[in-house]
Amino acid sequence: MTSESPKLYNVKILKIYTEYLREILSWSDHDINELFQTCDTDITILDYDDNWFDQELANKFHDNLVNQTGDADIAYNVGQYLISDSAKGIAGRVISGFLSPQIAYKNIGRIARLYSKGADLELREVTKSHAVVRAKSSNNCKEEYYQCRNRTGMLEAVPTMFGLPRAVIEHPVCQHNGGDYCEYHIKWLERIGIYRYFITISVFLLAFLFAWQYSEPLTAFLFAFGTGGLVFTLLTSKSEKRLRIALNDQIEAMRISTTTIERRNLESVLIDDITKLTTKLRPVQELCNIVSSVIHDEMDYDRVSIFTTDEHNKVLKLR
């Protein structure tokens, strides 16, 4: 008798997915009902927030969703949507109650536990514009790569709750690339608006008091106004420059991410095609011809070289 799979994920995750399908992809209730049926479950699972589900259902739901939407990285997109105002989820409401991204990231482990028992999130480092978050599988859970992408999207979106651009994330260590945990280095634009006005007003007052000692009040006011305006312009210019840099970093990160996803999809299709064509026993030369032909067609290479070893495994032969 086999033990039941542990329930690691709260149905609030599936609720966010269904809201994303309705609002962003314009799915009907009928389409969503059919999606749940293809996963051998029913949409009524969403009726109670204290319902939890296992890894098997999570994988089945994701795989069917990818097949029906054609979006191989939909988990990442839903992760960003999780924090949006339109999602109206618990995570969004909790994060919007904090004073800054810094405080939100400090509490990210507590927020994550509302949704998942599959991984523990630990804050390793945090400043006003940088944080390091580490996620490690727990409860003998074997997370899939799409769940890492979902978490990445959520962590990127946290600053948007405070009127800032999305964070830029580096992911130097990943469980799905042989690491013992996933580590996310998060950078975001520091919120300096209030300080910009405070500095400008301070400079205006100091300039006015200084000029008042040597000139009429009106002249002192004009001098202070000009000085304060210059300081405000410089601070605004610096802020806009930082914003442009942050946005450019995000665009580049998205470009790299998209390229990586496309390459992985292409590699997956290639391996699948080769596997199908080589399931029957064939002469080595015929197999090499088939493999090289598939690589040429799928990868658009103009030439392919395949080497095999001789019978003594000492010499490579060009096939």
mmCIF file of N, CA and C in Angstrom, residues 87-220:
data_model
loop_
_atom_site.group_PDB
_atom_site.id
_atom_site.type_symbol
_atom_site.label_atom_id
_atom_site.label_comp_id
_atom_site.label_asym_id
_atom_site.label_seq_id
_atom_site.Cartn_x
_atom_site.Cartn_y
_atom_site.Cartn_z
ATOM 1 N N ALA A 87 -4.695 41.046 -9.694
ATOM 2 C CA ALA A 87 -4.777 39.678 -9.166
ATOM 3 C C ALA A 87 -5.557 39.652 -7.851
ATOM 4 N N LYS A 88 -5.417 40.725 -7.070
ATOM 5 C CA LYS A 88 -6.147 40.844 -5.799
ATOM 6 C C LYS A 88 -5.934 39.619 -4.905
ATOM 7 N N GLY A 89 -4.753 39.042 -4.989
ATOM 8 C CA GLY A 89 -4.457 37.876 -4.176
ATOM 9 C C GLY A 89 -3.933 38.287 -2.815
ATOM 10 N N ILE A 90 -3.786 37.308 -1.946
ATOM 11 C CA ILE A 90 -3.282 37.586 -0.599
ATOM 12 C C ILE A 90 -1.874 38.163 -0.671
ATOM 13 N N ALA A 91 -1.039 37.607 -1.539
ATOM 14 C CA ALA A 91 0.338 38.100 -1.651
ATOM 15 C C ALA A 91 0.352 39.575 -2.019
ATOM 16 N N GLY A 92 -0.465 39.967 -3.008
ATOM 17 C CA GLY A 92 -0.510 41.361 -3.412
ATOM 18 C C GLY A 92 -0.981 42.271 -2.295
ATOM 19 N N ARG A 93 -2.005 41.843 -1.566
ATOM 20 C CA ARG A 93 -2.528 42.672 -0.478
ATOM 21 C C ARG A 93 -1.511 42.800 0.656
ATOM 22 N N VAL A 94 -0.818 41.696 0.961
ATOM 23 C CA VAL A 94 0.170 41.729 2.037
ATOM 24 C C VAL A 94 1.334 42.635 1.670
ATOM 25 N N ILE A 95 1.861 42.463 0.445
ATOM 26 C CA ILE A 95 3.035 43.236 0.036
ATOM 27 C C ILE A 95 2.713 44.720 -0.049
ATOM 28 N N SER A 96 1.521 45.064 -0.560
ATOM 29 C CA SER A 96 1.169 46.472 -0.691
ATOM 30 C C SER A 96 1.048 47.155 0.669
ATOM 31 N N GLY A 97 0.939 46.381 1.743
ATOM 32 C CA GLY A 97 0.839 46.950 3.082
ATOM 33 C C GLY A 97 2.180 47.335 3.677
ATOM 34 N N PHE A 98 3.279 46.928 3.049
ATOM 35 C CA PHE A 98 4.599 47.284 3.556
ATOM 36 C C PHE A 98 4.989 48.682 3.078
ATOM 37 N N LEU A 99 6.056 49.225 3.657
ATOM 38 C CA LEU A 99 6.466 50.589 3.350
ATOM 39 C C LEU A 99 7.401 50.676 2.157
ATOM 40 N N SER A 100 8.084 49.597 1.833
ATOM 41 C CA SER A 100 9.082 49.646 0.773
ATOM 42 C C SER A 100 9.382 48.230 0.291
ATOM 43 N N PRO A 101 10.005 48.095 -0.886
ATOM 44 C CA PRO A 101 10.429 46.764 -1.349
ATOM 45 C C PRO A 101 11.361 46.081 -0.352
ATOM 46 N N GLN A 102 12.214 46.869 0.298
ATOM 47 C CA GLN A 102 13.156 46.308 1.264
ATOM 48 C C GLN A 102 12.415 45.540 2.362
ATOM 49 N N ILE A 103 11.366 46.146 2.914
ATOM 50 C CA ILE A 103 10.596 45.488 3.978
ATOM 51 C C ILE A 103 9.813 44.307 3.426
ATOM 52 N N ALA A 104 9.313 44.442 2.187
ATOM 53 C CA ALA A 104 8.566 43.342 1.572
ATOM 54 C C ALA A 104 9.456 42.113 1.395
ATOM 55 N N TYR A 105 10.681 42.314 0.902
ATOM 56 C CA TYR A 105 11.594 41.186 0.716
ATOM 57 C C TYR A 105 11.992 40.567 2.056
ATOM 58 N N LYS A 106 12.043 41.386 3.105
ATOM 59 C CA LYS A 106 12.351 40.846 4.428
ATOM 60 C C LYS A 106 11.294 39.839 4.877
ATOM 61 N N ASN A 107 10.078 40.019 4.393
ATOM 62 C CA ASN A 107 8.964 39.154 4.795
ATOM 63 C C ASN A 107 8.578 38.149 3.712
ATOM 64 N N ILE A 108 9.435 37.978 2.705
ATOM 65 C CA ILE A 108 9.062 37.149 1.562
ATOM 66 C C ILE A 108 8.857 35.682 1.950
ATOM 67 N N GLY A 109 9.597 35.206 2.946
ATOM 68 C CA GLY A 109 9.424 33.822 3.389
ATOM 69 C C GLY A 109 8.048 33.596 3.982
ATOM 70 N N ARG A 110 7.579 34.543 4.789
ATOM 71 C CA ARG A 110 6.252 34.421 5.394
ATOM 72 C C ARG A 110 5.161 34.464 4.329
ATOM 73 N N ILE A 111 5.349 35.320 3.315
ATOM 74 C CA ILE A 111 4.361 35.418 2.241
ATOM 75 C C ILE A 111 4.322 34.124 1.438
ATOM 76 N N ALA A 112 5.505 33.570 1.145
ATOM 77 C CA ALA A 112 5.575 32.350 0.328
ATOM 78 C C ALA A 112 4.897 31.173 1.013
ATOM 79 N N ARG A 113 4.968 31.129 2.354
ATOM 80 C CA ARG A 113 4.360 30.001 3.076
ATOM 81 C C ARG A 113 2.837 29.990 2.968
ATOM 82 N N LEU A 114 2.247 31.125 2.576
ATOM 83 C CA LEU A 114 0.800 31.152 2.358
ATOM 84 C C LEU A 114 0.412 30.339 1.134
ATOM 85 N N TYR A 115 1.390 30.097 0.262
ATOM 86 C CA TYR A 115 1.115 29.442 -1.007
ATOM 87 C C TYR A 115 1.771 28.068 -1.140
ATOM 88 N N SER A 116 2.912 27.878 -0.515
ATOM 89 C CA SER A 116 3.656 26.649 -0.773
ATOM 90 C C SER A 116 4.396 26.154 0.463
ATOM 91 N N LYS A 117 4.360 24.819 0.623
ATOM 92 C CA LYS A 117 5.188 24.154 1.623
ATOM 93 C C LYS A 117 6.329 23.407 0.949
ATOM 94 N N GLY A 118 6.438 23.569 -0.366
ATOM 95 C CA GLY A 118 7.428 22.817 -1.123
ATOM 96 C C GLY A 118 8.835 23.363 -1.033
ATOM 97 N N ALA A 119 8.965 24.626 -0.625
ATOM 98 C CA ALA A 119 10.294 25.236 -0.520
ATOM 99 C C ALA A 119 10.285 26.282 0.582
ATOM 100 N N ASP A 120 11.406 26.400 1.265
ATOM 101 C CA ASP A 120 11.584 27.430 2.287
ATOM 102 C C ASP A 120 12.377 28.585 1.694
ATOM 103 N N LEU A 121 11.848 29.805 1.811
ATOM 104 C CA LEU A 121 12.536 30.992 1.316
ATOM 105 C C LEU A 121 13.213 31.702 2.479
ATOM 106 N N GLU A 122 14.496 31.974 2.301
ATOM 107 C CA GLU A 122 15.291 32.610 3.356
ATOM 108 C C GLU A 122 15.972 33.850 2.807
ATOM 109 N N LEU A 123 15.807 34.968 3.499
ATOM 110 C CA LEU A 123 16.483 36.201 3.117
ATOM 111 C C LEU A 123 17.927 36.144 3.620
ATOM 112 N N ARG A 124 18.880 36.261 2.707
ATOM 113 C CA ARG A 124 20.291 36.186 3.080
ATOM 114 C C ARG A 124 20.924 37.563 3.244
ATOM 115 N N GLU A 125 20.374 38.547 2.522
ATOM 116 C CA GLU A 125 20.977 39.887 2.547
ATOM 117 C C GLU A 125 19.952 40.868 1.994
ATOM 118 N N VAL A 126 19.927 42.090 2.517
ATOM 119 C CA VAL A 126 19.005 43.089 1.991
ATOM 120 C C VAL A 126 19.530 44.489 2.281
ATOM 121 N N THR A 127 19.399 45.376 1.290
ATOM 122 C CA THR A 127 19.676 46.804 1.449
ATOM 123 C C THR A 127 18.465 47.553 0.882
ATOM 124 N N LYS A 128 18.619 48.852 0.669
ATOM 125 C CA LYS A 128 17.507 49.638 0.134
ATOM 126 C C LYS A 128 17.232 49.347 -1.336
ATOM 127 N N SER A 129 18.182 48.706 -2.022
ATOM 128 C CA SER A 129 17.977 48.449 -3.451
ATOM 129 C C SER A 129 18.504 47.079 -3.888
ATOM 130 N N HIS A 130 18.779 46.198 -2.935
ATOM 131 C CA HIS A 130 19.366 44.902 -3.283
ATOM 132 C C HIS A 130 18.982 43.876 -2.229
ATOM 133 N N ALA A 131 18.701 42.664 -2.683
ATOM 134 C CA ALA A 131 18.392 41.580 -1.750
ATOM 135 C C ALA A 131 18.882 40.266 -2.327
ATOM 136 N N VAL A 132 19.203 39.341 -1.452
ATOM 137 C CA VAL A 132 19.561 37.978 -1.849
ATOM 138 C C VAL A 132 18.604 37.038 -1.141
ATOM 139 N N VAL A 133 17.845 36.279 -1.923
ATOM 140 C CA VAL A 133 16.860 35.339 -1.385
ATOM 141 C C VAL A 133 17.257 33.930 -1.812
ATOM 142 N N ARG A 134 17.208 33.017 -0.863
ATOM 143 C CA ARG A 134 17.562 31.617 -1.147
ATOM 144 C C ARG A 134 16.342 30.726 -0.921
ATOM 145 N N ALA A 135 16.075 29.850 -1.869
ATOM 146 C CA ALA A 135 14.952 28.910 -1.773
ATOM 147 C C ALA A 135 15.492 27.490 -1.809
ATOM 148 N N LYS A 136 15.060 26.695 -0.853
ATOM 149 C CA LYS A 136 15.510 25.303 -0.783
ATOM 150 C C LYS A 136 14.310 24.392 -0.595
ATOM 151 N N SER A 137 14.287 23.305 -1.362
ATOM 152 C CA SER A 137 13.170 22.370 -1.290
ATOM 153 C C SER A 137 13.021 21.816 0.120
ATOM 154 N N SER A 138 11.773 21.631 0.547
ATOM 155 C CA SER A 138 11.492 21.084 1.866
ATOM 156 C C SER A 138 10.445 19.991 1.744
ATOM 157 N N ASN A 139 10.219 19.270 2.835
ATOM 158 C CA ASN A 139 9.207 18.202 2.880
ATOM 159 C C ASN A 139 9.422 17.157 1.779
ATOM 160 N N ASN A 140 10.709 16.868 1.483
ATOM 161 C CA ASN A 140 11.053 15.890 0.443
ATOM 162 C C ASN A 140 10.418 16.228 -0.898
ATOM 163 N N CYS A 141 10.210 17.509 -1.152
ATOM 164 C CA CYS A 141 9.597 17.948 -2.408
ATOM 165 C C CYS A 141 10.654 18.025 -3.510
ATOM 166 N N LYS A 142 10.261 17.638 -4.714
ATOM 167 C CA LYS A 142 11.133 17.777 -5.873
ATOM 168 C C LYS A 142 10.489 18.795 -6.816
ATOM 169 N N GLU A 143 10.834 20.052 -6.608
ATOM 170 C CA GLU A 143 10.260 21.115 -7.433
ATOM 171 C C GLU A 143 10.702 20.974 -8.882
ATOM 172 N N GLU A 144 9.864 21.443 -9.793
ATOM 173 C CA GLU A 144 10.188 21.475 -11.210
ATOM 174 C C GLU A 144 10.703 22.857 -11.587
ATOM 175 N N TYR A 145 11.312 22.928 -12.780
ATOM 176 C CA TYR A 145 11.913 24.195 -13.212
ATOM 177 C C TYR A 145 10.872 25.298 -13.355
ATOM 178 N N TYR A 146 9.668 24.961 -13.809
ATOM 179 C CA TYR A 146 8.646 25.992 -13.998
ATOM 180 C C TYR A 146 8.275 26.653 -12.667
ATOM 181 N N GLN A 147 8.418 25.919 -11.552
ATOM 182 C CA GLN A 147 8.110 26.511 -10.250
ATOM 183 C C GLN A 147 9.184 27.513 -9.831
ATOM 184 N N CYS A 148 10.404 27.253 -10.245
ATOM 185 C CA CYS A 148 11.484 28.228 -10.039
ATOM 186 C C CYS A 148 11.205 29.490 -10.857
ATOM 187 N N ARG A 149 10.731 29.312 -12.090
ATOM 188 C CA ARG A 149 10.406 30.459 -12.943
ATOM 189 C C ARG A 149 9.233 31.257 -12.366
ATOM 190 N N ASN A 150 8.261 30.569 -11.803
ATOM 191 C CA ASN A 150 7.124 31.239 -11.182
ATOM 192 C C ASN A 150 7.587 32.116 -10.020
ATOM 193 N N ARG A 151 8.504 31.576 -9.226
ATOM 194 C CA ARG A 151 9.054 32.328 -8.089
ATOM 195 C C ARG A 151 9.855 33.534 -8.583
ATOM 196 N N THR A 152 10.607 33.352 -9.667
ATOM 197 C CA THR A 152 11.387 34.451 -10.236
ATOM 198 C C THR A 152 10.471 35.596 -10.662
ATOM 199 N N GLY A 153 9.369 35.257 -11.327
ATOM 200 C CA GLY A 153 8.432 36.288 -11.751
ATOM 201 C C GLY A 153 7.859 37.056 -10.576
ATOM 202 N N MET A 154 7.541 36.344 -9.500
ATOM 203 C CA MET A 154 6.986 36.986 -8.315
ATOM 204 C C MET A 154 8.011 37.932 -7.680
ATOM 205 N N LEU A 155 9.247 37.457 -7.540
ATOM 206 C CA LEU A 155 10.284 38.284 -6.916
ATOM 207 C C LEU A 155 10.577 39.520 -7.762
ATOM 208 N N GLU A 156 10.522 39.383 -9.077
ATOM 209 C CA GLU A 156 10.742 40.534 -9.958
ATOM 210 C C GLU A 156 9.653 41.586 -9.784
ATOM 211 N N ALA A 157 8.435 41.140 -9.545
ATOM 212 C CA ALA A 157 7.289 42.051 -9.550
ATOM 213 C C ALA A 157 7.084 42.806 -8.242
ATOM 214 N N VAL A 158 7.762 42.424 -7.184
ATOM 215 C CA VAL A 158 7.526 43.052 -5.878
ATOM 216 C C VAL A 158 7.640 44.583 -5.922
ATOM 217 N N PRO A 159 8.677 45.181 -6.531
ATOM 218 C CA PRO A 159 8.773 46.654 -6.516
ATOM 219 C C PRO A 159 7.615 47.352 -7.217
ATOM 220 N N THR A 160 6.910 46.671 -8.128
ATOM 221 C CA THR A 160 5.800 47.322 -8.834
ATOM 222 C C THR A 160 4.673 47.686 -7.884
ATOM 223 N N MET A 161 4.604 47.027 -6.729
ATOM 224 C CA MET A 161 3.583 47.357 -5.741
ATOM 225 C C MET A 161 3.849 48.717 -5.100
ATOM 226 N N PHE A 162 5.043 49.270 -5.318
ATOM 227 C CA PHE A 162 5.416 50.556 -4.725
ATOM 228 C C PHE A 162 5.670 51.617 -5.798
ATOM 229 N N GLY A 163 5.114 51.387 -6.999
ATOM 230 C CA GLY A 163 5.231 52.362 -8.077
ATOM 231 C C GLY A 163 6.591 52.390 -8.743
ATOM 232 N N LEU A 164 7.365 51.313 -8.587
ATOM 233 C CA LEU A 164 8.700 51.240 -9.173
ATOM 234 C C LEU A 164 8.717 50.223 -10.319
ATOM 235 N N PRO A 165 9.736 50.293 -11.191
ATOM 236 C CA PRO A 165 9.867 49.268 -12.235
ATOM 237 C C PRO A 165 10.149 47.899 -11.612
ATOM 238 N N ARG A 166 9.949 46.865 -12.390
ATOM 239 C CA ARG A 166 10.247 45.515 -11.911
ATOM 240 C C ARG A 166 11.730 45.383 -11.573
ATOM 241 N N ALA A 167 12.012 44.505 -10.632
ATOM 242 C CA ALA A 167 13.400 44.251 -10.243
ATOM 243 C C ALA A 167 14.124 43.469 -11.339
ATOM 244 N N VAL A 168 15.440 43.538 -11.311
ATOM 245 C CA VAL A 168 16.282 42.735 -12.188
ATOM 246 C C VAL A 168 16.905 41.627 -11.341
ATOM 247 N N ILE A 169 16.812 40.389 -11.817
ATOM 248 C CA ILE A 169 17.246 39.248 -11.004
ATOM 249 C C ILE A 169 18.347 38.465 -11.698
ATOM 250 N N GLU A 170 19.387 38.173 -10.944
ATOM 251 C CA GLU A 170 20.406 37.218 -11.370
ATOM 252 C C GLU A 170 20.181 35.930 -10.587
ATOM 253 N N HIS A 171 20.394 34.806 -11.258
ATOM 254 C CA HIS A 171 20.092 33.507 -10.646
ATOM 255 C C HIS A 171 21.339 32.606 -10.743
ATOM 256 N N PRO A 172 22.366 32.928 -9.931
ATOM 257 C CA PRO A 172 23.660 32.227 -10.085
ATOM 258 C C PRO A 172 23.643 30.771 -9.650
ATOM 259 N N VAL A 173 22.742 30.412 -8.736
ATOM 260 C CA VAL A 173 22.673 29.029 -8.250
ATOM 261 C C VAL A 173 21.237 28.534 -8.413
ATOM 262 N N CYS A 174 21.086 27.355 -9.021
ATOM 263 C CA CYS A 174 19.745 26.824 -9.271
ATOM 264 C C CYS A 174 19.735 25.322 -9.001
ATOM 265 N N GLN A 175 18.715 24.859 -8.304
ATOM 266 C CA GLN A 175 18.582 23.424 -8.025
ATOM 267 C C GLN A 175 18.460 22.613 -9.302
ATOM 268 N N HIS A 176 17.949 23.244 -10.346
ATOM 269 C CA HIS A 176 17.714 22.530 -11.597
ATOM 270 C C HIS A 176 18.941 22.514 -12.495
ATOM 271 N N ASN A 177 20.026 23.121 -12.021
ATOM 272 C CA ASN A 177 21.318 23.049 -12.711
ATOM 273 C C ASN A 177 22.378 22.441 -11.807
ATOM 274 N N GLY A 178 21.949 21.622 -10.865
ATOM 275 C CA GLY A 178 22.892 20.927 -10.001
ATOM 276 C C GLY A 178 23.159 21.570 -8.664
ATOM 277 N N GLY A 179 22.550 22.729 -8.380
ATOM 278 C CA GLY A 179 22.775 23.391 -7.099
ATOM 279 C C GLY A 179 21.976 22.748 -5.974
ATOM 280 N N ASP A 180 22.388 23.021 -4.752
ATOM 281 C CA ASP A 180 21.669 22.496 -3.581
ATOM 282 C C ASP A 180 20.449 23.345 -3.246
ATOM 283 N N TYR A 181 20.351 24.523 -3.851
ATOM 284 C CA TYR A 181 19.245 25.438 -3.594
ATOM 285 C C TYR A 181 19.167 26.411 -4.770
ATOM 286 N N CYS A 182 18.153 27.246 -4.767
ATOM 287 C CA CYS A 182 18.041 28.338 -5.738
ATOM 288 C C CYS A 182 18.357 29.653 -5.022
ATOM 289 N N GLU A 183 19.196 30.456 -5.630
ATOM 290 C CA GLU A 183 19.544 31.745 -5.028
ATOM 291 C C GLU A 183 19.271 32.850 -6.040
ATOM 292 N N TYR A 184 18.582 33.890 -5.558
ATOM 293 C CA TYR A 184 18.170 34.989 -6.414
ATOM 294 C C TYR A 184 18.803 36.285 -5.915
ATOM 295 N N HIS A 185 19.578 36.942 -6.783
ATOM 296 C CA HIS A 185 20.153 38.238 -6.459
ATOM 297 C C HIS A 185 19.263 39.300 -7.102
ATOM 298 N N ILE A 186 18.596 40.088 -6.274
ATOM 299 C CA ILE A 186 17.536 40.989 -6.728
ATOM 300 C C ILE A 186 17.997 42.436 -6.605
ATOM 301 N N LYS A 187 17.860 43.192 -7.697
ATOM 302 C CA LYS A 187 18.200 44.616 -7.677
ATOM 303 C C LYS A 187 16.990 45.404 -8.167
ATOM 304 N N TRP A 188 16.702 46.501 -7.471
ATOM 305 C CA TRP A 188 15.585 47.330 -7.893
ATOM 306 C C TRP A 188 15.944 48.797 -7.711
ATOM 307 N N LEU A 189 15.140 49.665 -8.315
ATOM 308 C CA LEU A 189 15.375 51.101 -8.260
ATOM 309 C C LEU A 189 14.957 51.623 -6.898
ATOM 310 N N GLU A 190 15.875 52.274 -6.214
ATOM 311 C CA GLU A 190 15.566 52.788 -4.874
ATOM 312 C C GLU A 190 14.548 53.913 -4.961
ATOM 313 N N ARG A 191 13.628 53.914 -4.034
ATOM 314 C CA ARG A 191 12.577 54.931 -4.021
ATOM 315 C C ARG A 191 13.113 56.205 -3.388
ATOM 316 N N ILE A 192 13.404 57.212 -4.234
ATOM 317 C CA ILE A 192 14.057 58.417 -3.708
ATOM 318 C C ILE A 192 13.200 59.674 -3.875
ATOM 319 N N GLY A 193 11.964 59.529 -4.317
ATOM 320 C CA GLY A 193 11.144 60.707 -4.585
ATOM 321 C C GLY A 193 11.016 61.642 -3.396
ATOM 322 N N ILE A 194 10.692 61.114 -2.234
ATOM 323 C CA ILE A 194 10.479 61.946 -1.054
ATOM 324 C C ILE A 194 11.770 62.645 -0.639
ATOM 325 N N TYR A 195 12.903 61.951 -0.804
ATOM 326 C CA TYR A 195 14.176 62.569 -0.446
ATOM 327 C C TYR A 195 14.537 63.682 -1.432
ATOM 328 N N ARG A 196 14.133 63.542 -2.684
ATOM 329 C CA ARG A 196 14.421 64.559 -3.684
ATOM 330 C C ARG A 196 13.766 65.885 -3.293
ATOM 331 N N TYR A 197 12.510 65.829 -2.852
ATOM 332 C CA TYR A 197 11.815 67.045 -2.442
ATOM 333 C C TYR A 197 12.394 67.605 -1.146
ATOM 334 N N PHE A 198 12.748 66.722 -0.227
ATOM 335 C CA PHE A 198 13.330 67.176 1.049
ATOM 336 C C PHE A 198 14.647 67.918 0.807
ATOM 337 N N ILE A 199 15.500 67.355 -0.054
ATOM 338 C CA ILE A 199 16.790 67.988 -0.355
ATOM 339 C C ILE A 199 16.572 69.334 -1.040
ATOM 340 N N THR A 200 15.619 69.376 -1.991
ATOM 341 C CA THR A 200 15.358 70.618 -2.715
ATOM 342 C C THR A 200 14.892 71.722 -1.767
ATOM 343 N N ILE A 201 13.964 71.405 -0.878
ATOM 344 C CA ILE A 201 13.451 72.402 0.076
ATOM 345 C C ILE A 201 14.561 72.871 1.010
ATOM 346 N N SER A 202 15.404 71.950 1.452
ATOM 347 C CA SER A 202 16.509 72.315 2.345
ATOM 348 C C SER A 202 17.474 73.277 1.655
ATOM 349 N N VAL A 203 17.819 72.963 0.390
ATOM 350 C CA VAL A 203 18.722 73.836 -0.364
ATOM 351 C C VAL A 203 18.090 75.203 -0.577
ATOM 352 N N PHE A 204 16.788 75.232 -0.874
ATOM 353 C CA PHE A 204 16.080 76.512 -1.077
ATOM 354 C C PHE A 204 16.171 77.382 0.179
ATOM 355 N N LEU A 205 15.901 76.792 1.337
ATOM 356 C CA LEU A 205 15.924 77.567 2.582
ATOM 357 C C LEU A 205 17.319 78.079 2.905
ATOM 358 N N LEU A 206 18.326 77.223 2.723
ATOM 359 C CA LEU A 206 19.699 77.643 3.006
ATOM 360 C C LEU A 206 20.141 78.756 2.062
ATOM 361 N N ALA A 207 19.775 78.604 0.777
ATOM 362 C CA ALA A 207 20.150 79.630 -0.205
ATOM 363 C C ALA A 207 19.447 80.955 0.104
ATOM 364 N N PHE A 208 18.193 80.875 0.516
ATOM 365 C CA PHE A 208 17.443 82.100 0.850
ATOM 366 C C PHE A 208 18.059 82.812 2.052
ATOM 367 N N LEU A 209 18.380 82.047 3.094
ATOM 368 C CA LEU A 209 18.975 82.656 4.295
ATOM 369 C C LEU A 209 20.344 83.260 4.001
ATOM 370 N N PHE A 210 21.096 82.586 3.140
ATOM 371 C CA PHE A 210 22.419 83.099 2.778
ATOM 372 C C PHE A 210 22.300 84.397 1.988
ATOM 373 N N ALA A 211 21.412 84.391 0.968
ATOM 374 C CA ALA A 211 21.291 85.569 0.100
ATOM 375 C C ALA A 211 20.650 86.746 0.820
ATOM 376 N N TRP A 212 19.802 86.466 1.811
ATOM 377 C CA TRP A 212 19.102 87.517 2.531
ATOM 378 C C TRP A 212 20.082 88.429 3.287
ATOM 379 N N GLN A 213 21.238 87.881 3.637
ATOM 380 C CA GLN A 213 22.222 88.680 4.366
ATOM 381 C C GLN A 213 22.850 89.751 3.482
ATOM 382 N N TYR A 214 22.795 89.597 2.161
ATOM 383 C CA TYR A 214 23.494 90.509 1.254
ATOM 384 C C TYR A 214 22.565 91.194 0.249
ATOM 385 N N SER A 215 21.248 90.900 0.306
ATOM 386 C CA SER A 215 20.358 91.489 -0.698
ATOM 387 C C SER A 215 18.946 91.616 -0.146
ATOM 388 N N GLU A 216 18.085 92.204 -0.993
ATOM 389 C CA GLU A 216 16.681 92.358 -0.622
ATOM 390 C C GLU A 216 15.987 90.992 -0.587
ATOM 391 N N PRO A 217 14.847 90.884 0.164
ATOM 392 C CA PRO A 217 14.128 89.614 0.249
ATOM 393 C C PRO A 217 13.720 89.044 -1.111
ATOM 394 N N LEU A 218 13.254 89.946 -2.040
ATOM 395 C CA LEU A 218 12.823 89.449 -3.352
ATOM 396 C C LEU A 218 14.003 88.850 -4.110
ATOM 397 N N THR A 219 15.152 89.534 -4.070
ATOM 398 C CA THR A 219 16.341 89.024 -4.754
ATOM 399 C C THR A 219 16.797 87.714 -4.122
ATOM 400 N N ALA A 220 16.733 87.663 -2.787
ATOM 401 C CA ALA A 220 17.124 86.432 -2.091
ATOM 402 C C ALA A 220 16.191 85.285 -2.468
#
